[in-house]
Short mmCIF file of C-alpha atoms in Angstrom, two decimals:
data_model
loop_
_atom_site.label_atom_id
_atom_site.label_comp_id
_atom_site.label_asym_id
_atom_site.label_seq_id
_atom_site.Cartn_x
_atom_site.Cartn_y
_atom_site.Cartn_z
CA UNK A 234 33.58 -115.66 -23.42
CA UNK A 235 31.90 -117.04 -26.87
CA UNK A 236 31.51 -121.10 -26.12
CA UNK A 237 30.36 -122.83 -29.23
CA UNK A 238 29.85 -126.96 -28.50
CA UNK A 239 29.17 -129.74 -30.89
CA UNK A 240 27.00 -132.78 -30.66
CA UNK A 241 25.73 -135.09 -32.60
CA UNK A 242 28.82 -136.85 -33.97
CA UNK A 243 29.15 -140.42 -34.55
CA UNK A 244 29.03 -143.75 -36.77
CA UNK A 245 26.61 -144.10 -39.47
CA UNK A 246 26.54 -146.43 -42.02
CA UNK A 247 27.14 -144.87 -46.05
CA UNK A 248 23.85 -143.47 -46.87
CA UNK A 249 22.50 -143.00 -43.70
CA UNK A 250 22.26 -139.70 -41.74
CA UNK A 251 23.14 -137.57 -38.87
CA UNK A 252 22.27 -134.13 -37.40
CA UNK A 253 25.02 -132.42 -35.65
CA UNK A 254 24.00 -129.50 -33.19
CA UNK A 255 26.12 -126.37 -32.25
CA UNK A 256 25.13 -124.61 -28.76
CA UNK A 257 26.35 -121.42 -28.31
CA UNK A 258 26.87 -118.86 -25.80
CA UNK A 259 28.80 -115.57 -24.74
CA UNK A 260 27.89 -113.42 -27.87
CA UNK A 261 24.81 -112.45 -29.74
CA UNK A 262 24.32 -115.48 -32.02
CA UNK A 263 21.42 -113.96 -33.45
CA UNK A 264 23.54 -111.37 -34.64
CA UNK A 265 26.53 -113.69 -35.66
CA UNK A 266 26.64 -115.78 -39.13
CA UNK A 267 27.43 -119.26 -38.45
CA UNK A 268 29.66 -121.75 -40.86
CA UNK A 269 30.47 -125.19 -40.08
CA UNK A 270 33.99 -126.54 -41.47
CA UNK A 271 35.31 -130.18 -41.34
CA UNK A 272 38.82 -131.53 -41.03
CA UNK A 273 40.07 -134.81 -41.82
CA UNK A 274 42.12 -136.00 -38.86
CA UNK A 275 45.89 -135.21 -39.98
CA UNK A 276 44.65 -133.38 -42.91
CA UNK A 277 44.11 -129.83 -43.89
CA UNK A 278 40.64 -127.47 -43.28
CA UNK A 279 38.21 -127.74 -45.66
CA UNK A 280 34.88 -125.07 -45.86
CA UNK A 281 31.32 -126.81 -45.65
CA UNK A 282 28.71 -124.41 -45.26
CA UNK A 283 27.39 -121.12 -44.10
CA UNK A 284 23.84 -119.53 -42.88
CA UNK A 285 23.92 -115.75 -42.45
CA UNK A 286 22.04 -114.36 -38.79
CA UNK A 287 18.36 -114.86 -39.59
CA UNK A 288 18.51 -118.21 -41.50
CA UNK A 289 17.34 -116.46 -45.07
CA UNK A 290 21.18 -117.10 -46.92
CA UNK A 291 22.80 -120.07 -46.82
CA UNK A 292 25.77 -121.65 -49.24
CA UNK A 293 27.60 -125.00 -49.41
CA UNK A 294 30.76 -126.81 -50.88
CA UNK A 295 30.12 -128.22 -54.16
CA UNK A 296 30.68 -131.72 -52.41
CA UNK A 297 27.81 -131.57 -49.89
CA UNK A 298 25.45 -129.49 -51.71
CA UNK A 299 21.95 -131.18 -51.90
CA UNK A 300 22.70 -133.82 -49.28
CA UNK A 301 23.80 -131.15 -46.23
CA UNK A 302 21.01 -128.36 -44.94
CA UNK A 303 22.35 -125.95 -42.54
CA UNK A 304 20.04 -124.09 -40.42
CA UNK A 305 19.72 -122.45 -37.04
CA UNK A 306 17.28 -121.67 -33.89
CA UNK A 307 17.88 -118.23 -32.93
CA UNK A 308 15.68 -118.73 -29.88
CA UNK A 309 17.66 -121.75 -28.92
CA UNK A 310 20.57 -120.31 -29.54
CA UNK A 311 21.74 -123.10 -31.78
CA UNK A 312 23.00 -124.37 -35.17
CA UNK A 313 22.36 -127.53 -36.81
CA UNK A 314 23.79 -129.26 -39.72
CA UNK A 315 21.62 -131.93 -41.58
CA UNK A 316 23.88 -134.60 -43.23
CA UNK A 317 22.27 -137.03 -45.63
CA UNK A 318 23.29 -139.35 -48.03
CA UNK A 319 26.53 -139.83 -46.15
CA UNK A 320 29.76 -141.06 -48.20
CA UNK A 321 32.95 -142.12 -46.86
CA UNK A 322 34.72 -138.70 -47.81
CA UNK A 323 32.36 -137.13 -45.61
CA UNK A 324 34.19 -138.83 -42.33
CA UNK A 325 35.72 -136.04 -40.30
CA UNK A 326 35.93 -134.04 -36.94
CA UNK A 327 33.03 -131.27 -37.80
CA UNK A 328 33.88 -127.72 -36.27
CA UNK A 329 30.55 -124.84 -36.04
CA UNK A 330 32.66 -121.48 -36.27
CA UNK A 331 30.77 -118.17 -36.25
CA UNK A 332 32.13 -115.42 -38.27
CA UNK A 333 31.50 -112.81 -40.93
CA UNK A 334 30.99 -113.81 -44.61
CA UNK A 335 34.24 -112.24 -45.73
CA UNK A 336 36.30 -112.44 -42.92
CA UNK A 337 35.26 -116.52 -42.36
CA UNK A 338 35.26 -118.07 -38.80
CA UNK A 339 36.29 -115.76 -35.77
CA UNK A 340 35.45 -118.67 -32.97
CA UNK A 341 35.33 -122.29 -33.13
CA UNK A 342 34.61 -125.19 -31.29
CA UNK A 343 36.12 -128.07 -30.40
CA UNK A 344 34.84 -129.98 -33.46
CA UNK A 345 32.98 -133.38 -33.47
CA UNK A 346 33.97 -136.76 -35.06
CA UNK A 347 32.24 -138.13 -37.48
CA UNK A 348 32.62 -141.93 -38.69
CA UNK A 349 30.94 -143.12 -42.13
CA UNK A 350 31.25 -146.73 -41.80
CA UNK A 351 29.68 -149.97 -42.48
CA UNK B 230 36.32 -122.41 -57.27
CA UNK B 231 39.26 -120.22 -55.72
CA UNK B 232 42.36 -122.15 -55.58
CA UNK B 233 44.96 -121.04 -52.45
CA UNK B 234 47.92 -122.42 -52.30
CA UNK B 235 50.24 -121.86 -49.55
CA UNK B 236 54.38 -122.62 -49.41
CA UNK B 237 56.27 -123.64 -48.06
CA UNK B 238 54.36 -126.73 -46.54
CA UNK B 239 56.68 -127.37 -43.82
CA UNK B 240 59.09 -124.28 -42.19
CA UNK B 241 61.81 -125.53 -39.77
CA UNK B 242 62.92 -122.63 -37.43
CA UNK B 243 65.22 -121.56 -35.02
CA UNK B 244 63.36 -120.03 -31.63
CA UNK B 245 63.91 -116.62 -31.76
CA UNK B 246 64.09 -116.29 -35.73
CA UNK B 247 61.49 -114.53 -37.80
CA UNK B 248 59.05 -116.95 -39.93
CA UNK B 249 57.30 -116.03 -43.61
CA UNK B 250 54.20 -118.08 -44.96
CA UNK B 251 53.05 -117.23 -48.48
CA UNK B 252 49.55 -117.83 -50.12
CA UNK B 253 48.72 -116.90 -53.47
CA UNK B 254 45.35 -116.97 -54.67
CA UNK B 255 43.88 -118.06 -58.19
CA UNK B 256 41.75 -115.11 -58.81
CA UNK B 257 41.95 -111.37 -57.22
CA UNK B 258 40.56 -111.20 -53.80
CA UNK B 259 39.20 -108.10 -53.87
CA UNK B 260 35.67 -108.11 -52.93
CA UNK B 261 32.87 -105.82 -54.71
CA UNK B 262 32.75 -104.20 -51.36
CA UNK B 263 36.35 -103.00 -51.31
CA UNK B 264 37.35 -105.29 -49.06
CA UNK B 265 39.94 -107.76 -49.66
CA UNK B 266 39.27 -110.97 -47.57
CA UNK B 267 42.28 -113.07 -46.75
CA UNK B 268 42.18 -114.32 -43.17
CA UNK B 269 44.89 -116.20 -41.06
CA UNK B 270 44.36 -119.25 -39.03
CA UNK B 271 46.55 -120.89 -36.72
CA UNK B 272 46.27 -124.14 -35.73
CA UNK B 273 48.01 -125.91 -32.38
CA UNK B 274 48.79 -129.91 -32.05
CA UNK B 275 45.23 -131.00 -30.54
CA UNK B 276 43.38 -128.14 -30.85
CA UNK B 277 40.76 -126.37 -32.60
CA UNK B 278 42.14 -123.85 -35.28
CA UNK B 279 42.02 -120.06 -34.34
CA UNK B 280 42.12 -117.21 -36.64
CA UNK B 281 45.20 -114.98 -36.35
CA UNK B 282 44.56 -112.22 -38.87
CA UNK B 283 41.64 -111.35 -41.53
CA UNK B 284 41.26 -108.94 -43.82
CA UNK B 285 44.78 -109.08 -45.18
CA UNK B 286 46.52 -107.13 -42.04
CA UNK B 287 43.97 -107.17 -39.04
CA UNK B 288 44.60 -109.16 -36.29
CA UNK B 289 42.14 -111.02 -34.00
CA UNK B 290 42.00 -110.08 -30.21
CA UNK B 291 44.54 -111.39 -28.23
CA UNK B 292 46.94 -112.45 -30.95
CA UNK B 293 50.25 -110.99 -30.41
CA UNK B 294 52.07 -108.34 -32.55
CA UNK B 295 54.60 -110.79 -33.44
CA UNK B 296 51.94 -111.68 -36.17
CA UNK B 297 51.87 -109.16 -39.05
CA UNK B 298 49.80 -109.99 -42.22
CA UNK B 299 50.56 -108.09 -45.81
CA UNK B 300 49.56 -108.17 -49.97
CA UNK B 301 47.28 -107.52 -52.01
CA UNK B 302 45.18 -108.90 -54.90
CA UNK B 303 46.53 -112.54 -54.98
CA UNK B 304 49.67 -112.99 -53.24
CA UNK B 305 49.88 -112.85 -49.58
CA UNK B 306 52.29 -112.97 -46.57
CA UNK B 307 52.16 -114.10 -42.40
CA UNK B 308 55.18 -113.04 -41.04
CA UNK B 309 56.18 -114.39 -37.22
CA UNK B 310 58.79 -111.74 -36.61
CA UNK B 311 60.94 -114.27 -33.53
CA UNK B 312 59.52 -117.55 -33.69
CA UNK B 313 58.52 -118.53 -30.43
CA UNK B 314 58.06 -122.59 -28.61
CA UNK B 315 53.86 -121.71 -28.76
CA UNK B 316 53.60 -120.99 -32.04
CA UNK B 317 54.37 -124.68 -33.15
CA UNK B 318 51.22 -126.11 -35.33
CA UNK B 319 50.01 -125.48 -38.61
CA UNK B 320 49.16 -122.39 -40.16
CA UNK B 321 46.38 -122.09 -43.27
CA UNK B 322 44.98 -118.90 -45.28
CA UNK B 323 41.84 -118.93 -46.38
CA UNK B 324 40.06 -116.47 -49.19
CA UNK B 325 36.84 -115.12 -48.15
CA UNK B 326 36.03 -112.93 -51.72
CA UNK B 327 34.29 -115.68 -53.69
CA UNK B 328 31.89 -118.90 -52.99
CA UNK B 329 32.78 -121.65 -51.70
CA UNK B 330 35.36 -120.29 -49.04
CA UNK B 331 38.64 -121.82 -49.30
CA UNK B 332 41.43 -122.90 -47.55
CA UNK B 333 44.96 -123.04 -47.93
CA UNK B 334 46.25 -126.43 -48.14
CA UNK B 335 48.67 -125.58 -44.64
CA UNK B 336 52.17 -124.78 -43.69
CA UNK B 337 53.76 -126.80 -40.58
CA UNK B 338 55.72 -124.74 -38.60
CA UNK B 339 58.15 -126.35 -36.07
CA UNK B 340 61.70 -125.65 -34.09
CA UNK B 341 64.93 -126.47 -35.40
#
């Protein structure tokens, strides 16, 4: 059964930073791209970033790029999401999903929160 | 970036009584691969979403064949053929063709 669980959530104060940590288990994650997506609570999905299975391709949203770095430890069987420069918009519940490019996120997690406040 | 825009955003129904979700896309969805990649994702009160269908028509393991997927090129349909009590929650499409991926802005689905 594919498990995929967050850590790393919390409250930061704007401009600070967090890393949030996705452990997975139950499928080949060095085999599996990896995307993280957030959701406002109440509000709709929105796409944050994506690393393909060996770490070499990565993308971002146009509202995180240059603050977020995604990146993963194959041997650890883990993704990570560097968040810096944190803004106000960027408080959500943060989900690691791993899917196919096209096809987007198969599995999820159960997401954690993030707060950005002083 | 791809614009998706769902309707209706919120779909009363009887249990029982088929369901129809429509997303339309600003720009083709046809991939240089062939592929066209519209995916399905269902979302439940509390929980984490879960893709439904991708690929236009496919659907994900488990999901039941009450769930049908259809279109092409920009305009796209999730059909619930009898509405049933667990299929209460939001639904969103999301267009996997161009960078950034994109979501559907969500259609609630609930009982009469």
């Amino acid at each position: 059964e594919v498990q995929l669980v967050e850590s790393g959530g919390g409250l930061v104060q704007p401009g600070g930073s967090l890393r949030l940590s996705c452990a997975a288990s139950g499928f080949t994650f060095s085999s599996s791209w990896m995307h993280w997506v957030r959701q406002v609570p109440g509000k709709g999905l929105v796409w944050v970033s994506v690393i393909n299975t060996d770490g070499s391709k990565t993308n971002y949203a146009d509202s995180v790029k240059g603050r977020f770095t995604i990146s993963r430890d194959n041997a650890k069987n883990t993704l990570y999401l560097q968040m810096n420069s944190l803004r106000g918009e960027d408080a959500a519940v943060y989900y690691c999903a791993s899917g196919g490019p096209g096809s987007g996120p198969g599995s999820w997690g159960q997401g954690t929160l993030v707060t950005v406040s002083s | 970036d791809v614009v998706v825009t769902q309707s209706p955003v919120s779909l009363p129904v009887s249990l029982g009584q088929p369901a129809s979700i429509s997303c339309r896309s600003s720009q083709s969805l046809v991939h240089s691969d062939g592929n066209t990649y519209l995916s399905w994702f269902q979302q439940r009160p509390g929980q984490s979403p879960r893709r439904l269908i991708y690929k236009i028509s496919n659907r994900d393991s488990g999901v039941p064949d009450r769930f049908s997927g259809s279109g092409s090129g920009t305009d796209f349909t999730l059909k619930i053929s009898r509405v049933e009590a667990e299929d209460v929650g939001v639904y969103y499409c999301m267009q996997g063709a161009h960078w950034p991926l994109t979501f559907g802005g969500g259609t609630k689905v609930e009982i009469k």
